[in-house]
PDB file of C-alpha atoms in Angstrom:
ATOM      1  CA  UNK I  11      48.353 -16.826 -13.184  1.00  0.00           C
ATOM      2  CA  UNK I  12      46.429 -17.178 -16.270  1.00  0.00           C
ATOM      3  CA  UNK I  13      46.195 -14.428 -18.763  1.00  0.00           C
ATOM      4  CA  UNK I  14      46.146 -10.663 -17.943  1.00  0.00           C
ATOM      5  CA  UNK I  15      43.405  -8.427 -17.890  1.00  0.00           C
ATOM      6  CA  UNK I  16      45.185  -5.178 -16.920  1.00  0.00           C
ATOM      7  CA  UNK I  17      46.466  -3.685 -14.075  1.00  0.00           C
ATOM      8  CA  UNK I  18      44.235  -1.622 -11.479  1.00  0.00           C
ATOM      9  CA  UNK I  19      46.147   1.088  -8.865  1.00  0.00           C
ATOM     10  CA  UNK I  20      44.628   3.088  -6.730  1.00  0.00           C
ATOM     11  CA  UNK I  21      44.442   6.503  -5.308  1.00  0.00           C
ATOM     12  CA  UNK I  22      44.562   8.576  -2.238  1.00  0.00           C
ATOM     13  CA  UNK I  23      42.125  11.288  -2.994  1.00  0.00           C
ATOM     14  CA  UNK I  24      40.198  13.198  -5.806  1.00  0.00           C
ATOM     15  CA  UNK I  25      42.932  15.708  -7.029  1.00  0.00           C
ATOM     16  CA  UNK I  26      45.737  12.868  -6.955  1.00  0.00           C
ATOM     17  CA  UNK I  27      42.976  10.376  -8.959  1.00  0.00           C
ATOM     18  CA  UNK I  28      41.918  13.723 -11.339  1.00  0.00           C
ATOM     19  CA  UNK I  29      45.918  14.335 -11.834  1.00  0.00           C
ATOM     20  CA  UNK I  30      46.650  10.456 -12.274  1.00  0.00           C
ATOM     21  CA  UNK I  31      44.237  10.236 -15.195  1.00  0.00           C
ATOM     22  CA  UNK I  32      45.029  12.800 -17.178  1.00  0.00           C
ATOM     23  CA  UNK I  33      48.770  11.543 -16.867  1.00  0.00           C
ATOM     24  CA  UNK I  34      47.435   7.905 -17.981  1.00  0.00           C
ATOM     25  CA  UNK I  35      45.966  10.112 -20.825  1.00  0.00           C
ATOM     26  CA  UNK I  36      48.962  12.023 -21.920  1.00  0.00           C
ATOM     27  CA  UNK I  37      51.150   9.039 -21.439  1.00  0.00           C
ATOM     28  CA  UNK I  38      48.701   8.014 -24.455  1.00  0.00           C
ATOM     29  CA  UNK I  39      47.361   4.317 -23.254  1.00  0.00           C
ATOM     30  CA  UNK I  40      44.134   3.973 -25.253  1.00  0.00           C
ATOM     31  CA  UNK I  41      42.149   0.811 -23.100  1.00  0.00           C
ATOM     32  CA  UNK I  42      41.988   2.435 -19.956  1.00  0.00           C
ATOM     33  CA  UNK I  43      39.265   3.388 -17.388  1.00  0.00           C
ATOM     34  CA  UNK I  44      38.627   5.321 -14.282  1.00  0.00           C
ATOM     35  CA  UNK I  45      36.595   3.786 -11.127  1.00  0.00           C
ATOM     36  CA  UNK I  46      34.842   5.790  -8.042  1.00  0.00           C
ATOM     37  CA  UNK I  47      31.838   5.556  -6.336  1.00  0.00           C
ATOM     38  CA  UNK I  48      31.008   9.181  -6.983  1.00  0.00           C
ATOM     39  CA  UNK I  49      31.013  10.974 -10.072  1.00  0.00           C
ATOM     40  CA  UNK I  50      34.737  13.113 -10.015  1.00  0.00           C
ATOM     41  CA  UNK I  51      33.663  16.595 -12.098  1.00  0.00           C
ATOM     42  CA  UNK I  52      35.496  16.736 -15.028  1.00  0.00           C
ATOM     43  CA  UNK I  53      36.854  13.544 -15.278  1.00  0.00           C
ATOM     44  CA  UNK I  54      35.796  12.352 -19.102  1.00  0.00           C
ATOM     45  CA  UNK I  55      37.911  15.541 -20.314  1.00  0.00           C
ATOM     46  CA  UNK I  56      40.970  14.361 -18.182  1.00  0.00           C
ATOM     47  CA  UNK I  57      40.284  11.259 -19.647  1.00  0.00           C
ATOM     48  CA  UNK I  58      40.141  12.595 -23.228  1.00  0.00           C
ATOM     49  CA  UNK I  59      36.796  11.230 -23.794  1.00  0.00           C
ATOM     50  CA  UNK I  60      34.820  12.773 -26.760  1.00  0.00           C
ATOM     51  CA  UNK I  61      31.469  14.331 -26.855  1.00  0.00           C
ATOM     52  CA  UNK I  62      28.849  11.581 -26.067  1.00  0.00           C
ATOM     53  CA  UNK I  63      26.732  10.205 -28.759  1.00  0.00           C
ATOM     54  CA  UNK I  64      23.872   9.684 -27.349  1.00  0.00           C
ATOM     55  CA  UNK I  65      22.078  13.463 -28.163  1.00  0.00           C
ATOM     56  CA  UNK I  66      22.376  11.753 -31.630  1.00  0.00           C
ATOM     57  CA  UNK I  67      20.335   9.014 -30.800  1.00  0.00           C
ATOM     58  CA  UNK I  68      17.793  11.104 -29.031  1.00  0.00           C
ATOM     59  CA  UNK I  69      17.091  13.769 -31.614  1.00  0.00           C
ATOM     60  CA  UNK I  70      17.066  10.676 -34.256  1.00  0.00           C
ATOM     61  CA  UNK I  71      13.886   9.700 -31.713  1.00  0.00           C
ATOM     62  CA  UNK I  72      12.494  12.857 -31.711  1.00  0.00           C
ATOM     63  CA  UNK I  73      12.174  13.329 -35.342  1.00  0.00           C
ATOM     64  CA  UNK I  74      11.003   9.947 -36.374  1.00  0.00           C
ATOM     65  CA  UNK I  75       8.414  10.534 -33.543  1.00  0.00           C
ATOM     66  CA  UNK I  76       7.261  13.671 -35.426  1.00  0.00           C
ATOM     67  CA  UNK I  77       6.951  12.369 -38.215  1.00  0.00           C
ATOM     68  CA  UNK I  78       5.310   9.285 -37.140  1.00  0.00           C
ATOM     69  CA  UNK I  79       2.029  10.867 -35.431  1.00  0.00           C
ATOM     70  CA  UNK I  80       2.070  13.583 -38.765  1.00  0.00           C
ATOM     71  CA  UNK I  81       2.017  10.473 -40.494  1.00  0.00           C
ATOM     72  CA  UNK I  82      -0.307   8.696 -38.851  1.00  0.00           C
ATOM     73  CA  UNK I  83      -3.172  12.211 -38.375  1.00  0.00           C
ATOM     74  CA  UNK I  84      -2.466  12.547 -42.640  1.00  0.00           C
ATOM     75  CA  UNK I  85      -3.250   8.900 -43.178  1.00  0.00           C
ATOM     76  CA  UNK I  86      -6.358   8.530 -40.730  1.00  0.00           C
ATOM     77  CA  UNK I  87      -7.939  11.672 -42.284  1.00  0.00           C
ATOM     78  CA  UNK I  88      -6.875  12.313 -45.505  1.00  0.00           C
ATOM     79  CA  UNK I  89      -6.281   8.902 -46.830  1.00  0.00           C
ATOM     80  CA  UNK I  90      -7.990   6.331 -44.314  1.00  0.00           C
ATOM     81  CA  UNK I  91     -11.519   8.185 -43.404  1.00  0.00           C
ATOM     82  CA  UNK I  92     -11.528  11.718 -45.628  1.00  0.00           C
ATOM     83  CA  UNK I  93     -14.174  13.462 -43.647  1.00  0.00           C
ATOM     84  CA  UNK I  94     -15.226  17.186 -44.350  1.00  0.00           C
ATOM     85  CA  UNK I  95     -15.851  18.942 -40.914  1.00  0.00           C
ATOM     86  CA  UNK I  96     -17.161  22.625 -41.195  1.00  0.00           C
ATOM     87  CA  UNK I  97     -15.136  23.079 -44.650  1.00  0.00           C
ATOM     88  CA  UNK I  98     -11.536  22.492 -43.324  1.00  0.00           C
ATOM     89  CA  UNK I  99      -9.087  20.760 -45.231  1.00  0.00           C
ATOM     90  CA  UNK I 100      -8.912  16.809 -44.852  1.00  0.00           C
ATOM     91  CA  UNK I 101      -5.174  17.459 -43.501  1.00  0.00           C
ATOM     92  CA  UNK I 102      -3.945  20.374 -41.299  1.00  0.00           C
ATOM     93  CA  UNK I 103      -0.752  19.629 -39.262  1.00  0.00           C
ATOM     94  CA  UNK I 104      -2.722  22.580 -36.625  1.00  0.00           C
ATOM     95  CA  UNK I 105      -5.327  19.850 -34.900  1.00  0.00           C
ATOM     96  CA  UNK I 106      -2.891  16.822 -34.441  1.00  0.00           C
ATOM     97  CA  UNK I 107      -0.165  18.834 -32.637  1.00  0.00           C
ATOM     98  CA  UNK I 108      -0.460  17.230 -29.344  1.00  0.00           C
ATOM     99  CA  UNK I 109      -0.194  13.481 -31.173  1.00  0.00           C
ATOM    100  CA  UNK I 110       3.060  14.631 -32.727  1.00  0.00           C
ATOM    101  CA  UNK I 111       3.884  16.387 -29.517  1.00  0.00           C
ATOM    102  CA  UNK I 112       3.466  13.441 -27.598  1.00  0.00           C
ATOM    103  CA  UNK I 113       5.488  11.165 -30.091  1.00  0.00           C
ATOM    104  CA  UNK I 114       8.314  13.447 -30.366  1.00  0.00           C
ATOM    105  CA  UNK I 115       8.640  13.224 -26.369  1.00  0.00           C
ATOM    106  CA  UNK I 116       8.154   9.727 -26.148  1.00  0.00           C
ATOM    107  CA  UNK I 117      10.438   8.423 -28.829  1.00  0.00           C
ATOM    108  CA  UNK I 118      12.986  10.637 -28.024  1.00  0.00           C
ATOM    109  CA  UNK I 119      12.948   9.032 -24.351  1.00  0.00           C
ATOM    110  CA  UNK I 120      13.413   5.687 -26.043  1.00  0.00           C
ATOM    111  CA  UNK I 121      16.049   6.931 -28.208  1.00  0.00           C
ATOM    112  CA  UNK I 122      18.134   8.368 -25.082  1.00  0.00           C
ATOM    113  CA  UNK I 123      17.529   5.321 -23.469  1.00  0.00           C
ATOM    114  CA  UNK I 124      18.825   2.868 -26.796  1.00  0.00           C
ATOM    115  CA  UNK I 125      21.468   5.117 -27.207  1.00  0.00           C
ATOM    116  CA  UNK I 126      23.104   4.998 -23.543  1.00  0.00           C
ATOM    117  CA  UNK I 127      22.728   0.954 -23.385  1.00  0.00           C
ATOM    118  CA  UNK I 128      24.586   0.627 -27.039  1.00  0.00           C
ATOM    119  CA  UNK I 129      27.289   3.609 -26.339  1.00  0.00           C
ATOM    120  CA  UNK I 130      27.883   2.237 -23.112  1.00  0.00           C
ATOM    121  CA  UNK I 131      27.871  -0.895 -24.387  1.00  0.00           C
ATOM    122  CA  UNK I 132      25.521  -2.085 -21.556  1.00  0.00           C
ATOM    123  CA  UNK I 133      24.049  -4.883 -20.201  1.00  0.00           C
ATOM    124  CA  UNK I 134      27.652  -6.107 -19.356  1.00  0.00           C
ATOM    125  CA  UNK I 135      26.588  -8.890 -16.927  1.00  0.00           C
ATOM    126  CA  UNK I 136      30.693  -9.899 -16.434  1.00  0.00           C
ATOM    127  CA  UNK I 137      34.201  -7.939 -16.036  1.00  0.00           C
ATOM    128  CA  UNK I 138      37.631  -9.493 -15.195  1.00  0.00           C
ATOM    129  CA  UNK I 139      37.927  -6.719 -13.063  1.00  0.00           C
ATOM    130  CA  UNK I 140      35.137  -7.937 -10.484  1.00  0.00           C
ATOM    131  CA  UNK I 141      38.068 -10.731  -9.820  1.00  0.00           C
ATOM    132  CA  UNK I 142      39.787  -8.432  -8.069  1.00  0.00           C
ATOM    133  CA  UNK I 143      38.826  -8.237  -4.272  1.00  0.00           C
ATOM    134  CA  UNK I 144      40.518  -4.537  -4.329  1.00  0.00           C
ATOM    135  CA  UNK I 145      38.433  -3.166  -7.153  1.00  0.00           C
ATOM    136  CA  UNK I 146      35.063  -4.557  -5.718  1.00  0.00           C
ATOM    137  CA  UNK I 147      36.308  -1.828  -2.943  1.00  0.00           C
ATOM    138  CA  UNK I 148      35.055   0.812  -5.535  1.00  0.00           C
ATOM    139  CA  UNK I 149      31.785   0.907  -4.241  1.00  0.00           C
ATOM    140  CA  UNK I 150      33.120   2.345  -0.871  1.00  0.00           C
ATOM    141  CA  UNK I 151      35.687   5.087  -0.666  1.00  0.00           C
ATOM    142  CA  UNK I 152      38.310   3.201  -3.281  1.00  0.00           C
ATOM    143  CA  UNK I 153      39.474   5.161  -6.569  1.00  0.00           C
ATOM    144  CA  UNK I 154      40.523   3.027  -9.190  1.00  0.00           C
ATOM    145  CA  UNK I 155      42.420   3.701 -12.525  1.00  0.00           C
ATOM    146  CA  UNK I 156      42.385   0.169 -14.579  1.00  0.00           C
ATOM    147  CA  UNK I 157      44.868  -0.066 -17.969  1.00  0.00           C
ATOM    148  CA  UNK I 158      43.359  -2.763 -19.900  1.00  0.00           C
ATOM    149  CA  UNK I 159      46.418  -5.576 -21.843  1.00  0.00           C
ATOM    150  CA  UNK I 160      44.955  -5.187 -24.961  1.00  0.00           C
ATOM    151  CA  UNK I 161      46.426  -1.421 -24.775  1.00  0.00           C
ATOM    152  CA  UNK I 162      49.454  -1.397 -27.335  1.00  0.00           C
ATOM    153  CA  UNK I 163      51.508   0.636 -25.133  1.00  0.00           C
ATOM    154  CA  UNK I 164      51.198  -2.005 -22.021  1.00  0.00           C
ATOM    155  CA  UNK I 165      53.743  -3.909 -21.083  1.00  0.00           C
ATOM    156  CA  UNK I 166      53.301  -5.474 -17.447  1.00  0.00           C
ATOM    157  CA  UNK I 167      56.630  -4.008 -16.154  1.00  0.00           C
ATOM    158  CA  UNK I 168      56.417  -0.323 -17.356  1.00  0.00           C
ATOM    159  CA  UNK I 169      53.040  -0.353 -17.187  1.00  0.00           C
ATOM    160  CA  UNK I 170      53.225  -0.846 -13.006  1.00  0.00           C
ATOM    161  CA  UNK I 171      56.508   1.075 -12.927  1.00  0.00           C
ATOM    162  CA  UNK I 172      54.245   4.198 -14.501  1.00  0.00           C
ATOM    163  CA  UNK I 173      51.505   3.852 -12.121  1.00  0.00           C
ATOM    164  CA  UNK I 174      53.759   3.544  -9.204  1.00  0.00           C
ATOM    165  CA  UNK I 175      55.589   6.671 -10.090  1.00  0.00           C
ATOM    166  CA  UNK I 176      51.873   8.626 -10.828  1.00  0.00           C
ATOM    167  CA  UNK I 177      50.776   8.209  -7.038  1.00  0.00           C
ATOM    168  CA  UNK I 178      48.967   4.953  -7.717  1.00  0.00           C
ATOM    169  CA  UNK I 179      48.534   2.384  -4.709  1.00  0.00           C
ATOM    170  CA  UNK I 180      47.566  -1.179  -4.076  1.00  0.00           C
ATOM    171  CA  UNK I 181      48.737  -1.910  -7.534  1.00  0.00           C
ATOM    172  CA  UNK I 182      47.581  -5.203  -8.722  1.00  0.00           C
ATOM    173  CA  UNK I 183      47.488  -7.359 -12.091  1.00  0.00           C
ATOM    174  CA  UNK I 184      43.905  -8.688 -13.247  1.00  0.00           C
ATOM    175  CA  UNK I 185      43.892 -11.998 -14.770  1.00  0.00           C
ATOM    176  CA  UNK I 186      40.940 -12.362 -16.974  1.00  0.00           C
TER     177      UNK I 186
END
């Protein structure tokens, strides 16, 4: 076999999956994943997954959207083509409201968007783990916990030993 991705088990049901990971997560492995065709509620906390990032990325949209279309109404009349209409002010952030509305919306969008395909660190095109005739079973009824070799707690042996005693199934080494 040539070298080792990880090892893959899998599970029963939902609770004995839910239960699994947050044993993988206690028994602190780092490079680890879960796999199921549905989402499993609560699952990135029994992971130990932080916060996601990505409101970050979106509000970072939504402000430089702002301040784009205010930027671009103050330069188009007050700097570009001054124009005095019935005595108002060459700038007033009143009139251009829906611009900046509509920027704010639509960058933010993008931003949400960028910000999902870099945190997720997406478009992954290839995964050892799509070797694996048992994990392409995923996309049916299969529920899949992976522990990746690069972990520093994973040793082959004790590593298949631990899943085995945690309910997993089918337990099967990746090579990458």
């Amino acid at each position: 076999m040539s070298e080792s991705y990880g090892i893959i088990a899998s599970f029963p049901n939902t609770p004995a999956f839910f239960h699994a990971a947050e044993k993988v997560r206690d028994a602190g492995y780092k490079k680890w994943d879960t796999y199921s065709s549905f989402p499993v509620h609560g699952m990135p906390a029994a992971q130990g997954q932080p916060r996601s990032k990505v409101p970050v990325f979106t509000f970072c949209g939504g402000v430089s959207g702002f301040s784009l279309g205010l930027s671009i109404v103050w330069f188009m009349n007050a700097f570009n083509y001054p124009l005095i209409v019935g005595g108002q002010p060459f700038f007033s952030p009143v009139f251009p409201f829906p611009i900046m509305y509509e920027l704010t919306i639509l960058l933010s969008a993008f931003g949400t968007l960028g910000g999902m395909f870099i945190t997720n660190l997406l478009p992954q095109h290839y995964n050892s783990l799509f070797n694996s005739d048992k994990f392409l079973e995923v996309s049916g009824d299969r529920l899949v916990i992976a522990i990746e070799a690069r972990d520093g707690q994973y040793d082959p042996v004790a590593t298949r030993r631990f899943l085995e005693e945690i309910g997993g199934t089918d337990i099967e080494e990746v090579s990458a």
